[in-house]
Amino acid sequence: MSRIVGIDLGTTNSLVAYVDEKTGLPRVIPDQEGRVLLPSVVSFTTEGVVVGEAAKRLLVRRPATTVYSVKRLMGRGYEDVKEELCYLPFKVAPCDGIVKIQIGDREVTPPEVSAIVLRSLKERAEAHFREPIEKAVITVPAYFNDSQRQATKDAGRIAGLDVVRIVNEPTAASLAYGLHRLKEGVIAVYDLGGGTFDISILRVKDGVFEVLATNGNTHLGGDDFDRAIVVWLLDDILSEHGVYLGRDTEAMQELRLAAEAAKVRLSAEDRTTLTIPFEEFTYRRAITRAELEGLIEKLVDATLGPCRMAIADAGVAPSDIDEVVLVGGSTRVPLLRRRVQELFAKTPHSQLNPDEVVALGAAVQAHILAGGITSMLLLDVTPLSLGIETLGGIVSVLIPRNTTIPTSAREMFTTSVDGQTIVDLHVVQGERELAKDCRSLARFELSGIDPMPAGMPKIEVTFLIDANGILQAQAKELRTGKATAIEVKPTYGLSETEVERMVEESFAYAEADVEARLLIETRNEADTVITHVERALRQGGELVPVEEREAIREALEELRRARAGDDRGRIRDTTAALNRATEHLADVMMDAALKAALGSKRAAEIMESD
Ligand code: AMP
């Protein structure tokens, strides 16, 4: 049994953990100095690449070549991250649908940077076990889309790790608390770190986890608490000492560090004193927990709205939530714990170190996969619907949003033009009715179909989403057996706000979309009928009296005129009228065809008996 480690690849810090065979408990692996958190920071220096604590120290001195928060860029395109870039001091440029980070005259991709962090954790684990480590479970936020998950897998591969499973962070946190042992229950995982906030609602049933809903804010966390304290300190220094330090980068750095340290102390104490020696004066200030709470209350409350939304999206009431799990360093703040407790009317789980809980859960999942715990499965859901563009640009959804994965779905399609030998398949993701309003994931082609009349080929499209949320699309023409497949590795991802926007728009545009869809469908139906009637007139027109033929031609013209407009009711009625006008012709043709078939059968029998 080869060892699998669990890795929390975080925005700010990363950790690696394993399950101790003797105790059966998960444990984080420290580095040589006994530190468990590896800052997710990579600095490219002339002497080589530096990672972790050493790189973090270079953040201030070498901002252009020291990369942090790279998780925000994973699997994303330039359009997705444009707004992030003002927060990042290094240069990010678009490149073939993804982004690259410019370090001097060198370019690196986000997965390459993450791979440097992962390799460092791999080496840490190897030093601990004194054996090579080649397999890992890596966690990602529940809202990560498939390209972000794919980019995370790529990072693992670059680091020499086989990523055997990508697990959602809230699922991992629940595992760390052993909540998979619940017979049934609803879990809220509240995760507030340094820079991001995530709330996830999960359901667990007989050891099976399902993400019901997620929400959050990608720019809200402990850093904002620090900033609120710094603003307050700047004001205080101005009135006490008559200097404004807001434009002095070095002083601001000092203030930020002192503010964070005071905030951390105030989680355990009621009162603390800040002392900052500046060149001209030493600034000293006492701050109470109540004062801190006054400064950060609005920020803490800003997390409650997304919680309520996630609860509503999950289709549960706050009282249905059985367990609350706290994740992330900022959940040590007492005010926050009180607010979370009030919201859910439940004491949250906080026994485990909130910085370690995701990595510990990843280790539990790794242990399950390695065969240490059997009879357990982990399930997640698709964040957005997946479908195929069909005639007229309508989306036919194969896998609806929030479907539990792994999953597969199958649907039959056909051609719209006679003799069509190639079908273009367009895979889209989103909640809108028309493909142009959804996100294009991939295009692929099914060719070599035998020429047949429109509507005859039977094209079976299968979507398969694996446990990591990666989509495989396949198309097969059943009459000829011609098949083609594609693994959807989108070149760029959706920003969380884009996902949110797409979901919101789907509600806002729902009515207009349905109307547009119905019109297109009605036109498609009209086109099919027109094609069939034209063919019938060519092949069997002579079988009916001339007046009947004329009546059919008239009905045909009427439908063509209706089809050119956008009055759906009229198109529908004239289609029905044309169908009625051809009923007799269809019967006559069917009879003729039957007679011909019987005739040839008789001929075949005669030949056989010969
Ligand atoms: P994470 O991203 O989960 O590592 O969380 C980091 C954030 O947690 C930073 O903003 C820290 O300042 C904050 N943090 C860590 N420990 C404490 C504490 N005891 N009280 C308040 N905030 C803390």
PDB file of C-alpha atoms in Angstrom, residues 5 7 15-16 29-32 38 49-52 115-136 158-161:
ATOM      1  CA  VAL A   5      -0.550  12.404   1.978  1.00  0.00           C
ATOM      2  CA  ILE A   7      -2.361  18.628   1.262  1.00  0.00           C
ATOM      3  CA  LEU A  15       0.166  22.266   4.953  1.00  0.00           C
ATOM      4  CA  VAL A  16       0.724  18.548   4.567  1.00  0.00           C
ATOM      5  CA  ILE A  29       3.842  17.284   9.382  1.00  0.00           C
ATOM      6  CA  PRO A  30       6.155  20.035  10.650  1.00  0.00           C
ATOM      7  CA  ASP A  31       9.333  21.190   8.899  1.00  0.00           C
ATOM      8  CA  GLN A  32      12.830  20.817  10.412  1.00  0.00           C
ATOM      9  CA  LEU A  38       4.300  26.798   4.853  1.00  0.00           C
ATOM     10  CA  VAL A  49      13.903  29.910  -6.117  1.00  0.00           C
ATOM     11  CA  VAL A  50      12.982  30.462  -2.477  1.00  0.00           C
ATOM     12  CA  VAL A  51       9.733  29.195  -0.943  1.00  0.00           C
ATOM     13  CA  GLY A  52       7.816  29.564   2.323  1.00  0.00           C
ATOM     14  CA  ALA A 115       4.071  23.226  -7.895  1.00  0.00           C
ATOM     15  CA  ILE A 116       7.032  24.842  -6.112  1.00  0.00           C
ATOM     16  CA  VAL A 117       4.951  25.045  -2.916  1.00  0.00           C
ATOM     17  CA  LEU A 118       3.771  21.443  -3.408  1.00  0.00           C
ATOM     18  CA  ARG A 119       7.298  20.178  -4.014  1.00  0.00           C
ATOM     19  CA  SER A 120       8.412  21.763  -0.758  1.00  0.00           C
ATOM     20  CA  LEU A 121       5.595  19.949   1.099  1.00  0.00           C
ATOM     21  CA  LYS A 122       6.456  16.713  -0.707  1.00  0.00           C
ATOM     22  CA  GLU A 123      10.073  17.033   0.449  1.00  0.00           C
ATOM     23  CA  ARG A 124       8.894  17.786   3.970  1.00  0.00           C
ATOM     24  CA  ALA A 125       6.842  14.578   3.991  1.00  0.00           C
ATOM     25  CA  GLU A 126       9.698  12.597   2.457  1.00  0.00           C
ATOM     26  CA  ALA A 127      12.061  13.821   5.179  1.00  0.00           C
ATOM     27  CA  HIS A 128       9.485  12.808   7.797  1.00  0.00           C
ATOM     28  CA  PHE A 129       8.859   9.303   6.453  1.00  0.00           C
ATOM     29  CA  ARG A 130      12.339   8.774   4.989  1.00  0.00           C
ATOM     30  CA  GLU A 131      10.758   7.398   1.845  1.00  0.00           C
ATOM     31  CA  PRO A 132       9.604   8.834  -1.484  1.00  0.00           C
ATOM     32  CA  ILE A 133       6.074  10.272  -1.481  1.00  0.00           C
ATOM     33  CA  GLU A 134       4.364  10.159  -4.855  1.00  0.00           C
ATOM     34  CA  LYS A 135       0.654  10.441  -4.153  1.00  0.00           C
ATOM     35  CA  ALA A 136      -1.475  13.154  -2.647  1.00  0.00           C
ATOM     36  CA  ILE A 158       4.552  19.315 -12.147  1.00  0.00           C
ATOM     37  CA  ALA A 159       5.645  18.726  -8.545  1.00  0.00           C
ATOM     38  CA  GLY A 160       5.973  14.988  -9.173  1.00  0.00           C
ATOM     39  CA  LEU A 161       2.802  14.088  -7.303  1.00  0.00           C
TER      40      LEU A 161
END
